[in-house]
Amino acid sequence: MSALTQSTAWQALEAHHREIKPLHMRDLFEQDPERFEKFSERSTGLLLDYSKNRITEETMKLLSNLADECGVLKARDRMFAGEHINMTEDRAVFHVALRNRSERPMMVDGRDVMPDVRDVLNKMRRFTQDVRSGTWRGVTGRHIKTVVNIGIGGSDLGVIMALQSLRSYQRDDLSPRFISNVDSSHLVETLRNLDPETTLFIVASKTFTTQETMLNATSARSWLVKRLGSGAVSKHFVAVSTNEEKVADFGIDTDYMFPFWDWVGGRYSTWSAIGLAIALVIGMDKFEEMLEGAHAMDEHFRTSPIEHNMPVIMALLGVWYSNFFGWSTHAVLPYDQYLTRFPQYLQQVDMESNGKRVDLEGRPVDYSTGPIVFGHAGTNAQHSFFQLLHQGSWKCSMDFIGVANNHHPLREHQTILLSNFLAQTKALMRGKTEDEVRAELKAEGLSDEKIDLVAPHKTFPGNKPTNSIILPLVTPFTIGQLLALYEHKIFVQGILWNINSFDQWGVELGKELASEIKPKLMGEVPIMDEDSSTAGLIHYMKRLKKE
Ligand code: F6P
């Protein structure tokens, strides 16, 4: 057994779980009208209501003990101190420096990184101003109207999500597009109807070696060169990377390379120059407001005690359900159309960070780690998978993200949206008993026979836990807060599970095998040393290709 599951705090939680399991939240709310006040936290306009969870004050005390015993606050302080907590890659995990808006130095390896961070922000500001004002023009002298971000994973998901979320801050004459998938359809469809004279490509890649991004960038460059000639590349291609040599090899003027550093993990890089497309499309001031929002959450995380620390509370609740209830799925359900891409973005941050099977000492863990994260925007999601959330046999924890105000106050749209938000969390908490269903059906005049038939199907067990996170409005600041909230939640869970949340070796094997398989698919080498399924599929695909 691992030290974690043997720890006093863990054992106490196991015993406590046996007491909590039979309790229904409906009763807990009836017994205690103060639940909302007791189990909610606020920070710079953001509210976390976690009262609709299967917890009592005792649960939160025992969970806090777990955080204490696992050294969460010490680990947090080590991150903010720039220590090399990413031990397999021997790197600091220091994205908090990218959004440090205070005068505090941020030290890595004995050096304050803030002057470099500010230099890059200034360089981004100058460039975005030039492009947005029309000072920077394409090779034929026309203004830039489209920014195409070429990147994948952390060099794509955060940028798309932020720009989708902040669409109402976008100017009509400057819009973003994205190429990430190596599938040529993505490139062709993205470039369809684009005017090369008014298009600016950002090649966004931390390593500048990622196969998909490099091939997409090469194809995009050919598309441009074919139409405007090779002299156009310097006016239509810029790069964001840590790898100056590769950027130069690709033919991009390194004066227009926006650097970042190895202490910025790919999935935390939206705050770095990877956010250049965001800054171009909504303006540098708005991008910096996003940093401000993240910084506000960083400060909350850095200074709040465990029992009032939102990321810590969310992390502990996640562990409560994953490890004690045995539910390893977590749904994220934003009730704002602008946040549609948020669950997808979060999948990488959470699943790439905590999808780990060994602990820091390299021993296989005997408890579940990162959950499966999924979700979609409400109310649409209500009409797809909510049936399973309410009545399915699969259990999961859920975050509902509600936004009080809408950028487009139109008739009663927002009131209906929020009513649905509130109704769902209430329904999931209370459920509907079979007695209540039977009484309703009787009042409708149904026969006893019909009631017997239908009642079990119309019964809702309830007792399904939800967090409600409320933002005043989707703005650059609140998006920054929200993202940082989840980043820190995921960080804390990694500490609790004693895993390294900062590497991603799990993506490597497939990459290696893909490069071995490629020459076989191309017929350059014989199909030997393959299992019969892979060999059979290669042969089958090659045959189809010829036909
Ligand atoms: O998916 C693996 C990964 O390494 C991510 O962590 C990263 O965000 C992505 O690939 C892209 O890498 P790069 O920015 O180096 O192209």
PDB file of C-alpha atoms in Angstrom, residues 198-311:
ATOM      1  CA  THR A 198      -3.942  40.298 -45.894  1.00  0.00           C
ATOM      2  CA  THR A 199      -2.995  37.147 -43.984  1.00  0.00           C
ATOM      3  CA  LEU A 200      -0.436  36.865 -41.198  1.00  0.00           C
ATOM      4  CA  PHE A 201       0.700  33.412 -40.045  1.00  0.00           C
ATOM      5  CA  ILE A 202       1.964  32.801 -36.532  1.00  0.00           C
ATOM      6  CA  VAL A 203       3.920  29.571 -36.239  1.00  0.00           C
ATOM      7  CA  ALA A 204       3.461  28.745 -32.560  1.00  0.00           C
ATOM      8  CA  SER A 205       5.583  25.922 -31.229  1.00  0.00           C
ATOM      9  CA  LYS A 206       7.609  25.745 -28.060  1.00  0.00           C
ATOM     10  CA  THR A 207      10.029  23.245 -29.564  1.00  0.00           C
ATOM     11  CA  PHE A 208       9.625  24.155 -33.247  1.00  0.00           C
ATOM     12  CA  THR A 209       9.994  20.455 -33.976  1.00  0.00           C
ATOM     13  CA  THR A 210       6.414  19.242 -33.550  1.00  0.00           C
ATOM     14  CA  GLN A 211       5.695  17.220 -36.667  1.00  0.00           C
ATOM     15  CA  GLU A 212       2.154  18.453 -37.250  1.00  0.00           C
ATOM     16  CA  THR A 213       3.012  22.129 -36.772  1.00  0.00           C
ATOM     17  CA  MET A 214       6.142  22.034 -38.901  1.00  0.00           C
ATOM     18  CA  LEU A 215       4.368  20.312 -41.777  1.00  0.00           C
ATOM     19  CA  ASN A 216       1.409  22.679 -41.563  1.00  0.00           C
ATOM     20  CA  ALA A 217       3.758  25.671 -41.452  1.00  0.00           C
ATOM     21  CA  THR A 218       5.663  24.358 -44.481  1.00  0.00           C
ATOM     22  CA  SER A 219       2.444  23.853 -46.457  1.00  0.00           C
ATOM     23  CA  ALA A 220       1.147  27.286 -45.435  1.00  0.00           C
ATOM     24  CA  ARG A 221       4.443  28.832 -46.547  1.00  0.00           C
ATOM     25  CA  SER A 222       4.152  27.078 -49.936  1.00  0.00           C
ATOM     26  CA  TRP A 223       0.582  28.388 -50.262  1.00  0.00           C
ATOM     27  CA  LEU A 224       1.814  31.921 -49.622  1.00  0.00           C
ATOM     28  CA  VAL A 225       4.944  31.687 -51.784  1.00  0.00           C
ATOM     29  CA  LYS A 226       2.939  30.287 -54.703  1.00  0.00           C
ATOM     30  CA  ARG A 227       0.708  33.354 -54.620  1.00  0.00           C
ATOM     31  CA  LEU A 228       3.040  36.166 -53.518  1.00  0.00           C
ATOM     32  CA  GLY A 229       6.584  34.870 -54.086  1.00  0.00           C
ATOM     33  CA  SER A 230       9.295  33.930 -51.590  1.00  0.00           C
ATOM     34  CA  GLY A 231       9.969  37.574 -50.694  1.00  0.00           C
ATOM     35  CA  ALA A 232       6.582  37.662 -48.955  1.00  0.00           C
ATOM     36  CA  VAL A 233       7.502  35.261 -46.144  1.00  0.00           C
ATOM     37  CA  SER A 234       9.083  37.871 -43.859  1.00  0.00           C
ATOM     38  CA  LYS A 235       5.965  40.064 -43.997  1.00  0.00           C
ATOM     39  CA  HIS A 236       3.492  37.237 -43.524  1.00  0.00           C
ATOM     40  CA  PHE A 237       5.178  34.816 -41.102  1.00  0.00           C
ATOM     41  CA  VAL A 238       6.186  35.352 -37.486  1.00  0.00           C
ATOM     42  CA  ALA A 239       7.048  32.760 -34.855  1.00  0.00           C
ATOM     43  CA  VAL A 240       6.563  32.063 -31.170  1.00  0.00           C
ATOM     44  CA  SER A 241       9.055  29.594 -29.797  1.00  0.00           C
ATOM     45  CA  THR A 242      11.890  28.775 -27.422  1.00  0.00           C
ATOM     46  CA  ASN A 243      14.015  27.539 -30.336  1.00  0.00           C
ATOM     47  CA  GLU A 244      15.651  30.436 -32.196  1.00  0.00           C
ATOM     48  CA  GLU A 245      17.849  28.219 -34.365  1.00  0.00           C
ATOM     49  CA  LYS A 246      14.931  26.240 -35.792  1.00  0.00           C
ATOM     50  CA  VAL A 247      12.918  29.421 -36.358  1.00  0.00           C
ATOM     51  CA  ALA A 248      15.793  30.847 -38.413  1.00  0.00           C
ATOM     52  CA  ASP A 249      16.178  27.548 -40.309  1.00  0.00           C
ATOM     53  CA  PHE A 250      12.521  27.754 -41.251  1.00  0.00           C
ATOM     54  CA  GLY A 251      13.154  31.159 -42.820  1.00  0.00           C
ATOM     55  CA  ILE A 252      11.398  33.405 -40.310  1.00  0.00           C
ATOM     56  CA  ASP A 253      13.161  36.649 -39.405  1.00  0.00           C
ATOM     57  CA  THR A 254      14.196  36.120 -35.755  1.00  0.00           C
ATOM     58  CA  ASP A 255      13.462  39.800 -35.075  1.00  0.00           C
ATOM     59  CA  TYR A 256       9.884  38.621 -35.367  1.00  0.00           C
ATOM     60  CA  MET A 257      10.314  35.620 -33.167  1.00  0.00           C
ATOM     61  CA  PHE A 258       8.574  36.049 -29.817  1.00  0.00           C
ATOM     62  CA  PRO A 259      10.433  33.945 -27.269  1.00  0.00           C
ATOM     63  CA  PHE A 260       9.464  32.138 -24.124  1.00  0.00           C
ATOM     64  CA  TRP A 261      11.317  29.780 -21.828  1.00  0.00           C
ATOM     65  CA  ASP A 262      11.641  26.144 -20.835  1.00  0.00           C
ATOM     66  CA  TRP A 263       9.998  26.871 -17.466  1.00  0.00           C
ATOM     67  CA  VAL A 264       6.710  27.454 -19.319  1.00  0.00           C
ATOM     68  CA  GLY A 265       4.971  24.109 -19.887  1.00  0.00           C
ATOM     69  CA  GLY A 266       3.126  23.769 -23.208  1.00  0.00           C
ATOM     70  CA  ARG A 267      -0.295  23.539 -21.589  1.00  0.00           C
ATOM     71  CA  TYR A 268       0.412  26.660 -19.499  1.00  0.00           C
ATOM     72  CA  SER A 269       1.807  28.682 -22.367  1.00  0.00           C
ATOM     73  CA  THR A 270      -1.271  30.743 -23.299  1.00  0.00           C
ATOM     74  CA  TRP A 271       0.075  33.384 -20.909  1.00  0.00           C
ATOM     75  CA  SER A 272       3.358  33.598 -22.783  1.00  0.00           C
ATOM     76  CA  ALA A 273       3.990  34.881 -26.307  1.00  0.00           C
ATOM     77  CA  ILE A 274       1.928  31.869 -27.429  1.00  0.00           C
ATOM     78  CA  GLY A 275      -0.915  34.283 -26.674  1.00  0.00           C
ATOM     79  CA  LEU A 276       0.273  36.557 -29.513  1.00  0.00           C
ATOM     80  CA  ALA A 277      -2.783  35.745 -31.634  1.00  0.00           C
ATOM     81  CA  ILE A 278      -4.998  36.750 -28.690  1.00  0.00           C
ATOM     82  CA  ALA A 279      -3.141  40.044 -28.320  1.00  0.00           C
ATOM     83  CA  LEU A 280      -3.357  40.724 -32.054  1.00  0.00           C
ATOM     84  CA  VAL A 281      -7.056  40.031 -32.292  1.00  0.00           C
ATOM     85  CA  ILE A 282      -8.362  41.687 -29.105  1.00  0.00           C
ATOM     86  CA  GLY A 283      -5.470  44.079 -28.452  1.00  0.00           C
ATOM     87  CA  MET A 284      -2.561  44.000 -26.025  1.00  0.00           C
ATOM     88  CA  ASP A 285      -4.465  45.867 -23.284  1.00  0.00           C
ATOM     89  CA  LYS A 286      -7.091  43.143 -23.236  1.00  0.00           C
ATOM     90  CA  PHE A 287      -4.434  40.421 -23.273  1.00  0.00           C
ATOM     91  CA  GLU A 288      -2.832  42.072 -20.253  1.00  0.00           C
ATOM     92  CA  GLU A 289      -6.228  42.203 -18.544  1.00  0.00           C
ATOM     93  CA  MET A 290      -6.285  38.444 -18.921  1.00  0.00           C
ATOM     94  CA  LEU A 291      -2.900  38.295 -17.197  1.00  0.00           C
ATOM     95  CA  GLU A 292      -4.294  40.541 -14.445  1.00  0.00           C
ATOM     96  CA  GLY A 293      -7.170  38.130 -13.883  1.00  0.00           C
ATOM     97  CA  ALA A 294      -4.825  35.173 -13.662  1.00  0.00           C
ATOM     98  CA  HIS A 295      -2.578  37.117 -11.313  1.00  0.00           C
ATOM     99  CA  ALA A 296      -5.539  37.889  -9.042  1.00  0.00           C
ATOM    100  CA  MET A 297      -6.215  34.150  -8.801  1.00  0.00           C
ATOM    101  CA  ASP A 298      -2.511  33.436  -8.290  1.00  0.00           C
ATOM    102  CA  GLU A 299      -2.549  35.825  -5.350  1.00  0.00           C
ATOM    103  CA  HIS A 300      -5.634  34.169  -3.915  1.00  0.00           C
ATOM    104  CA  PHE A 301      -3.971  30.755  -4.280  1.00  0.00           C
ATOM    105  CA  ARG A 302      -0.631  31.971  -2.940  1.00  0.00           C
ATOM    106  CA  THR A 303      -1.982  33.664   0.159  1.00  0.00           C
ATOM    107  CA  SER A 304      -5.213  31.922   1.233  1.00  0.00           C
ATOM    108  CA  PRO A 305      -5.267  29.269   3.928  1.00  0.00           C
ATOM    109  CA  ILE A 306      -6.349  25.777   2.869  1.00  0.00           C
ATOM    110  CA  GLU A 307      -9.942  26.126   4.108  1.00  0.00           C
ATOM    111  CA  HIS A 308     -10.587  29.310   2.083  1.00  0.00           C
ATOM    112  CA  ASN A 309      -8.430  28.513  -0.916  1.00  0.00           C
ATOM    113  CA  MET A 310     -10.650  27.917  -3.955  1.00  0.00           C
ATOM    114  CA  PRO A 311      -8.237  25.835  -6.048  1.00  0.00           C
TER     115      PRO A 311
END
